[in-house]
Steps between C-alpha positions, in 0.01 A plus 500: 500500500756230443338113398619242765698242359389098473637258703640373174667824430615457825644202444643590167706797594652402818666236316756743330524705861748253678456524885155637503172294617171477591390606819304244633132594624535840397500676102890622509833376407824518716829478488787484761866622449729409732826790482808509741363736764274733632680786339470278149181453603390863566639602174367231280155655679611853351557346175170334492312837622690683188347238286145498673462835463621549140226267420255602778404212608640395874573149680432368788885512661588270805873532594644254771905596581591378134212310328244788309176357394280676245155422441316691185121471495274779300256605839292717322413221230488216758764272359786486274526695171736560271684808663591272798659232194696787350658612849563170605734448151647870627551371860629158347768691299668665843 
């Protein structure tokens, strides 16, 4: 069982992950890269999956044509933890 992180862990960490935030109204951070194209898009997707799965621990993926949104939330704890913090400094490094 992984301990759920503070708000002001929270708060801490995702100010060294630039372009991450808060979802509002729900216990997840997101983050939206915007790429050239759907094909950019599709394989900055792949890249992410390569990631997710190394670390087994899997986003929430919305791609629209070239913007990819990723939202990381721990489901089976509830809320955020510090697995979703450590892929989100992976994700933020692509």
């Amino acid at each position: 069982m992984t301990r759920l992180l503070t708000d002001d862990e929270v708060d801490t960490q995702l100010a060294d992950l630039d372009g991450w935030s808060r979802v509002e109204g729900e216990p997840a951070i997101r983050s939206t890269t915007e790429l050239a194209d759907f094909v950019a898009a599709l394989a900055y997707v792949n890249r992410v999956g390569d990631l997710a799965e190394a670390a087994n621990h899997h986003p929430d993926i919305d791609i629209r044509w070239n913007k990819v949104t990723l939202t990381l939330s721990t489901h089976s704890e509830g809320g955020l933890t510090q697995a979703d913090i450590e892929l989100a400094h992976q994700l933020a490094g692509l």
